[in-house]
XYZ file of C-alpha atoms in Angstrom:
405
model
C 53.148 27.784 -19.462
C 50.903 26.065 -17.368
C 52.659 25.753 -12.977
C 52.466 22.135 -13.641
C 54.877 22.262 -17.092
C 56.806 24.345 -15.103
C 56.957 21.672 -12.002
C 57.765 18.812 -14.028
C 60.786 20.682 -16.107
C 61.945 21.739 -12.224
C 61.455 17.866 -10.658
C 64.385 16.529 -12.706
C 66.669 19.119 -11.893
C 68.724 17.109 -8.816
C 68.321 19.580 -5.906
C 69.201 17.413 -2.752
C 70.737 19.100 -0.177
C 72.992 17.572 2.389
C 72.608 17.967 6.314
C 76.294 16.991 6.603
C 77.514 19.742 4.348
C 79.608 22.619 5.685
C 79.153 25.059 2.717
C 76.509 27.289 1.937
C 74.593 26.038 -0.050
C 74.903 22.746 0.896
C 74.989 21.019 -2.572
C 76.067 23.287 -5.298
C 73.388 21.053 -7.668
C 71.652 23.864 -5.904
C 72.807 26.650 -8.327
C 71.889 24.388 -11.340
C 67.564 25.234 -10.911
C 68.939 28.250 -9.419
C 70.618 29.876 -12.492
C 67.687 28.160 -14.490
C 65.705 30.157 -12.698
C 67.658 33.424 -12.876
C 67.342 32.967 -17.229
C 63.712 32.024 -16.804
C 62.290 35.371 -14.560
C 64.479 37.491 -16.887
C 63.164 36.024 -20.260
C 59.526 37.287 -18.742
C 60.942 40.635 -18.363
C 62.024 40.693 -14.682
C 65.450 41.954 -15.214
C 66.598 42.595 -11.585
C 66.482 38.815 -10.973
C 70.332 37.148 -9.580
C 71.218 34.637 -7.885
C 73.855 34.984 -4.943
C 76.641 33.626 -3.479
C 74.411 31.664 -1.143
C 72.315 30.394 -3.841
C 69.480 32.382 -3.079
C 67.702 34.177 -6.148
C 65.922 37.311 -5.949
C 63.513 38.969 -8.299
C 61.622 41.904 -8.177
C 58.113 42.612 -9.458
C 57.188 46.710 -9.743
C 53.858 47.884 -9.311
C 51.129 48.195 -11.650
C 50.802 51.731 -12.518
C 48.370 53.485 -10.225
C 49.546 51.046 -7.542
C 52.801 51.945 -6.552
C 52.131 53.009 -2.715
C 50.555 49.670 -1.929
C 52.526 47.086 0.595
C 55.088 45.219 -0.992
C 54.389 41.366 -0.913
C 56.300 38.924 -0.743
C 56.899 35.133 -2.251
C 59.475 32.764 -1.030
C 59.935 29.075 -1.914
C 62.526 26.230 -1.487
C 64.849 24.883 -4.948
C 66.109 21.707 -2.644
C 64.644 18.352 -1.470
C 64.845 16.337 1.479
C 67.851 14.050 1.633
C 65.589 11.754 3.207
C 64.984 9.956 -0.232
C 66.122 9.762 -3.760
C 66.205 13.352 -5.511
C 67.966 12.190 -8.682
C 66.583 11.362 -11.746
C 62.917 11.937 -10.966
C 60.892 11.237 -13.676
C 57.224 11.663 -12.922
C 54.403 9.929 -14.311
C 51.551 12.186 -15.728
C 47.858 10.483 -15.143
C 45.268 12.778 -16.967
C 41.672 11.752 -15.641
C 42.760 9.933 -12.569
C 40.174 7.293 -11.697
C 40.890 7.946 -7.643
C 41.978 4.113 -7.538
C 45.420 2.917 -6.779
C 48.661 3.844 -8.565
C 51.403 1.178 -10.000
C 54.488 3.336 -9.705
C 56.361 2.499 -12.639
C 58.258 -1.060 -11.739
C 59.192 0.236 -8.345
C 57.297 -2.727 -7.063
C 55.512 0.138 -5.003
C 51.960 1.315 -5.592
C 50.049 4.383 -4.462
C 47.028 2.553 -2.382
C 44.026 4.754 -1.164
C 44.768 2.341 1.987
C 47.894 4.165 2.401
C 46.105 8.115 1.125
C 42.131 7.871 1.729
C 42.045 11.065 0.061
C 42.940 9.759 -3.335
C 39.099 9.564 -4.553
C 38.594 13.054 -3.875
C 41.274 13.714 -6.292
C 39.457 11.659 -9.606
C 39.213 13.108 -12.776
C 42.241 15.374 -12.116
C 45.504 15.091 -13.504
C 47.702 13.450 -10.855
C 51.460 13.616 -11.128
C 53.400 10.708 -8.966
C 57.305 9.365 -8.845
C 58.026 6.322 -10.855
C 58.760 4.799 -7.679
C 62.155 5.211 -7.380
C 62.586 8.724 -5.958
C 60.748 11.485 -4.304
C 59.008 13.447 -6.358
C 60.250 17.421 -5.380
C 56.662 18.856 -4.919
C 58.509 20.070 -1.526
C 59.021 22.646 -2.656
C 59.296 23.070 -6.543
C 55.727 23.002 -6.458
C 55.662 26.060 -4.703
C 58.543 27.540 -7.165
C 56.346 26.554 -10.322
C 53.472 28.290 -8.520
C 55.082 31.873 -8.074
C 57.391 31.584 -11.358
C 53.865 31.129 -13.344
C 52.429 34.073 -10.886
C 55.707 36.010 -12.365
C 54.572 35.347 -15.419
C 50.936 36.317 -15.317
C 51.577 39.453 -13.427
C 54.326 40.608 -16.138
C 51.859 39.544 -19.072
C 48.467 40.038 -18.182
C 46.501 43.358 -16.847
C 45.950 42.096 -13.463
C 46.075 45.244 -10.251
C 48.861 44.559 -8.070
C 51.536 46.615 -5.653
C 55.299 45.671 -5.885
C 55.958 42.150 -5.485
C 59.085 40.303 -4.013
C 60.440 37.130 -5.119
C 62.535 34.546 -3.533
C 63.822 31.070 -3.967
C 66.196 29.163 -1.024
C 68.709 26.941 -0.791
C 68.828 24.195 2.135
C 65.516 24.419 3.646
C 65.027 20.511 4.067
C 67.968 20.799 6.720
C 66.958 23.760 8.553
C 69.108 26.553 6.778
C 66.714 27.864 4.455
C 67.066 31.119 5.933
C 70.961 30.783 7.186
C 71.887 33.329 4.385
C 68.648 35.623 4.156
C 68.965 38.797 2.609
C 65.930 40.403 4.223
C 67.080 43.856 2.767
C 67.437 42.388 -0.741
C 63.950 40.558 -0.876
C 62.563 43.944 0.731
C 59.233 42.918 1.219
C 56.835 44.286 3.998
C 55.126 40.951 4.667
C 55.302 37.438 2.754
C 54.179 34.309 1.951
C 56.189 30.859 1.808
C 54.550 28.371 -0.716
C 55.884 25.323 1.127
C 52.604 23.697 2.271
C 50.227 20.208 1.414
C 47.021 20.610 -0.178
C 45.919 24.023 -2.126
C 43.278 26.012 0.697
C 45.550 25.287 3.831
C 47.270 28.154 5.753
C 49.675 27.346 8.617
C 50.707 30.250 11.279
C 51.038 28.110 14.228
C 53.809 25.833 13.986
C 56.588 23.918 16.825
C 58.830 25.738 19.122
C 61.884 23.722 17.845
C 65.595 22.324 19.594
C 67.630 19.439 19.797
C 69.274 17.577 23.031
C 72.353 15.961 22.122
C 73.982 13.830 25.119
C 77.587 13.003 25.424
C 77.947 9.876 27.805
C 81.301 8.722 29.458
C 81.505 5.379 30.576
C 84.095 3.265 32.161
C 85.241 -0.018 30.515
C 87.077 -2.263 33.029
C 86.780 -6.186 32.658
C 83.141 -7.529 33.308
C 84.617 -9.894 35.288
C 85.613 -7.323 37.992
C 82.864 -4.543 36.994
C 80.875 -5.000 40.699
C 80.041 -1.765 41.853
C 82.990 -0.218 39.404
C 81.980 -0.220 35.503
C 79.491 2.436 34.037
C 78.929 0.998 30.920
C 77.482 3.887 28.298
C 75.349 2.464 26.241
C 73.245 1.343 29.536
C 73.488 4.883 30.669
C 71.881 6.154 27.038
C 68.836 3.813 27.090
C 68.338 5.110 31.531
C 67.941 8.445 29.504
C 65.152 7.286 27.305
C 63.578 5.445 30.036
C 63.410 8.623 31.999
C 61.263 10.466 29.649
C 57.467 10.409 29.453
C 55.698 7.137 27.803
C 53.709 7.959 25.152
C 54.777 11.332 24.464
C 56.564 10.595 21.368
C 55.745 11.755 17.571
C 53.543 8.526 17.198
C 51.780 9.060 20.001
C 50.434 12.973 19.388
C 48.968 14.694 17.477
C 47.985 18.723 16.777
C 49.143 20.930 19.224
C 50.419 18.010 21.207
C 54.396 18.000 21.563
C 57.005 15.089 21.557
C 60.264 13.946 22.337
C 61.703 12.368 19.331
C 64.811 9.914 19.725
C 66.873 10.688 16.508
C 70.122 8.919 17.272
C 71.476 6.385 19.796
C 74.588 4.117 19.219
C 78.576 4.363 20.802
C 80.655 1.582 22.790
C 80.830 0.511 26.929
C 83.678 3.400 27.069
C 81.556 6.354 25.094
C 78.233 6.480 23.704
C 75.790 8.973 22.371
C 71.621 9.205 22.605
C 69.907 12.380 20.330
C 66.628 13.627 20.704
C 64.375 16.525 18.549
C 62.021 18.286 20.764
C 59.236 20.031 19.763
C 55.889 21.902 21.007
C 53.828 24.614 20.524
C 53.620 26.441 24.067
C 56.567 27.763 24.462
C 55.930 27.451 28.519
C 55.811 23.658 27.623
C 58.962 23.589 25.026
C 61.022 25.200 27.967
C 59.497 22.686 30.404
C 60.588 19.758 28.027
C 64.394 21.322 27.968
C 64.212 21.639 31.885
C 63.566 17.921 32.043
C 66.280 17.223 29.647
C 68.851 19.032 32.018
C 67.273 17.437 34.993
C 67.746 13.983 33.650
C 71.279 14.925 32.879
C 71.587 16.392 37.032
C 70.287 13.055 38.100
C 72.508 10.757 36.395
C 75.389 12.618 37.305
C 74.744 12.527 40.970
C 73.725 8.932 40.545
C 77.234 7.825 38.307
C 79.807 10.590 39.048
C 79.921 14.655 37.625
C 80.826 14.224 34.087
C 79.345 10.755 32.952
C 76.838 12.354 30.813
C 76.938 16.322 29.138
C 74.425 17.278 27.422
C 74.145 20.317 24.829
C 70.417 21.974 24.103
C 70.031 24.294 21.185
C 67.091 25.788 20.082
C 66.338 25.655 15.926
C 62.986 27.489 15.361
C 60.192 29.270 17.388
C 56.565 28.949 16.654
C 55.635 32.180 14.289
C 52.090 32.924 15.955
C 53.260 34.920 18.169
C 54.690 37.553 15.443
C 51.919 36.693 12.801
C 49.145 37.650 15.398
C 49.871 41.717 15.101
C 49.274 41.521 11.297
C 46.095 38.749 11.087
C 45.260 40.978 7.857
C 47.928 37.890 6.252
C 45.718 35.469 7.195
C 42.245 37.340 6.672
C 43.631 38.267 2.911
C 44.311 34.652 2.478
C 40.997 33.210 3.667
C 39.118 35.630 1.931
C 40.871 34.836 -1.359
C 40.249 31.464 -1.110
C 36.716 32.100 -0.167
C 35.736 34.554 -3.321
C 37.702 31.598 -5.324
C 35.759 28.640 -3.809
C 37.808 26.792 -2.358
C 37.380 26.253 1.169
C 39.705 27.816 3.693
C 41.474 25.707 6.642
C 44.439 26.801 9.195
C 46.498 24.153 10.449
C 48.978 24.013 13.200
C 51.629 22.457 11.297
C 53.401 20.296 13.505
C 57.113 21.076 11.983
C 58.332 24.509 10.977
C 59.036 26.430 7.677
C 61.215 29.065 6.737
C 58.455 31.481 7.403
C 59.018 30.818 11.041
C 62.509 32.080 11.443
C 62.045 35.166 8.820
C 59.068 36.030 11.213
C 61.196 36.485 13.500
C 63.755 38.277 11.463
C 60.989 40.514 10.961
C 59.524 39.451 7.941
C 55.581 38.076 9.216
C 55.406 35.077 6.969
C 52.579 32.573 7.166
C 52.972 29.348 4.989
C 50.493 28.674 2.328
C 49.855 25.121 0.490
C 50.676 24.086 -3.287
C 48.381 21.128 -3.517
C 50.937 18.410 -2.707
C 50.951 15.378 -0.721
C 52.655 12.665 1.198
C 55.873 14.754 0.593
C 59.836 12.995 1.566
C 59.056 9.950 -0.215
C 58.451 7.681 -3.006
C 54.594 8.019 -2.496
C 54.744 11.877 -3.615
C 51.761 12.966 -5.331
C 50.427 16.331 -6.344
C 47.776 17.360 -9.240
C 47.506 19.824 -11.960
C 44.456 21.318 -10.862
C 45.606 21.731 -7.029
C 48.863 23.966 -8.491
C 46.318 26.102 -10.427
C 44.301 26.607 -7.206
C 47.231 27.511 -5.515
C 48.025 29.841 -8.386
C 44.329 31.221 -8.590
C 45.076 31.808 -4.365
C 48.377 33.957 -4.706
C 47.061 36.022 -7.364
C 43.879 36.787 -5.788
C 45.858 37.729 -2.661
C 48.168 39.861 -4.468
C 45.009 41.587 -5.703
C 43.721 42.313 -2.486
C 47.030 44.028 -1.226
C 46.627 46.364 -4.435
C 43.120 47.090 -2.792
């Protein structure tokens, strides 16, 4: 079956996980593709394959013969979507010999524009799968689950050299707890991959130092007609804190390696209010300089109103993975020159988010993220093509061919 048969079968599978869930997995829709899954790697002869408690399904891949001392490899992608848009009933639209022109989306009343996605032309005469529309389309990540279950399938099929070879597909990635539930002795894998990336050729080892500032602000309400020198209202408190931060440091206003601070939240009364930020940069000397303003702002306007108007709580989410890919650059060499020998042009990109591969690399897995030939992922503008999941395909089996080297 060809990764994009595969994709399509996977996209209407509802998968949307929920960032206000409590469980693990957040959405047990989750063990639906999951237990697909499961029947699917054992019907190709992988009979070790389960799903856990957690929803996360493991499969392993033995050696070729003659290859059994070579590094075992991993492969690790996502089963949810982003609860940022519609998950349910996807039904994508199949476009064999795109013309590289705009894209009605079904009667949405939306239409894929090259305005919008200037790299549409480059895509013509390929067979480009969109949304109707209506929903997302689940490229991020079923895409990347497609990719290695047709990888699975070539490697148990076809005479093609490769070491042992680890298999993996999460639960809740979208809301940062992809890897809550990890069972790094399970996958077993010396090094991996996550197939969670955009367009098929792109590698991503650099990625945000990650946290959150939440602040908790306490006014006090008294009758505006005797507030002189008395009220502290809290909602006038939250926007002080956004006017205290840097202009033009925001997520619209950088790019690359340039960091942000990203207001996420803001509401409450004259008596209590709240104001939420996401933080994120690559130097980590900068990411801590951004939390030490954050505490400083909170110092300041507690000298300025009175110790306890506003508390606020930091936590850190993910680190940037370059710092535990750079002992083992063979991940990245491997990967460029497989890409290379394939013809398909190489590119790293510091991906200005994080993945699952940056938390297991620090777990001690070294996991660089490769792409799956998607685009404009989260929303009803979705897009991905036949012939990019093949070259991401044609990618991980040329790597795995190199670690059998």
């Amino acid at each position: 079956m060809k990764a994009y048969e595969r994709f399509v079968k996977y996209a209407a599978v509802h998968t949307t996980s929920d960032e206000d869930s409590t469980t693990s997995p957040s959405t047990m829709r989750q063990f639906d593709l999951a237990n697909m899954l499961v029947d699917e790697l054992k019907s190709l002869g992988i009979n070790d394959a389960y799903v856990d408690e957690y929803c996360y399904v493991y499969a392993h891949i033995p050696a070729a013969k003659g290859y059994e001392k070579a590094k075992r490899i991993g492969f690790i992608a996502h089963m949810d979507t982003a609860p940022d848009f519609c998950g349910e009933n996807v039904k994508p639209q199949i476009i064999e010999n795109y013309d590289g022109g705009d894209v009605v989306l079904g009667i949405s009343g939306r239409t894929l524009k090259v305005s919008d996605f200037p790299h549409l032309p480059s895509l013509k005469g390929r067979t480009l799968i969109t949304t109707d529309g209506n929903t997302l389309l689940g490229a991020d990540d079923k895409a990347g689950v497609a990719e290695i279950m047709t990888m699975a399938e070539k490697l148990m099929s076809e005479n093609i050299p490769h070491g042992p070879v680890c298999i993996c597909f999460t639960p809740d990635e979208e809301i940062g707890r992809g890897t809550e539930h990890f069972d790094l002795d399970a996958f077993a894998a010396d090094f991996a991959y996550t197939l969670d990336g955009g367009e098929a050729g792109e590698i991503v080892y650099e990625n945000f130092n990650a946290g959150a500032a939440d602040f908790e602000i306490n006014g006090f309400n008294i009758h505006p007609g005797e507030a002189k020198n008395t009220m502290i209202n809290a909602l006038l408190v939250a926007t002080e804190i956004n006017s205290m931060l840097p202009n033009g440091e925001t997520p619209r206003d950088t790019e690359r390696y340039e960091g942000f601070y990203h207001l996420v939240r803001i509401g409450g009364t004259v008596e209590k209010a709240y104001v939420s930020y996401i933080i994120r940069d690559h130097s980590a000397e900068i990411f801590k300089a951004r939390k030490n303003t954050m505490q400083h702002i909170e110092k300041l306007l507690n000298e300025k109103y009175g110790e306890g108007t506003v508390k606020l709580t930091l936590s850190d989410q993910y680190r940037n993975m370059e710092e535990m890919v750079r002992p083992h650059m063979h991940l990245i060499d491997n990967a460029k020159a497989a890409m290379t020998e394939l013809g398909i042009e190489p590119f790293t990109e510091p991906i200005r988010g994080g993945t699952d591969g940056a938390t297991l690399s620090y777990m001690g897995l070294p996991c660089p993220n490769l792409g799956t030939g998607g685009y404009a992922f989260h929303g009803p503008f979705e897009h991905i093509t036949a012939e990019g999941m093949d070259n991401a395909l044609a990618i991980v089996l040329e790597i795995i061919k190199k670690y059998a080297e």
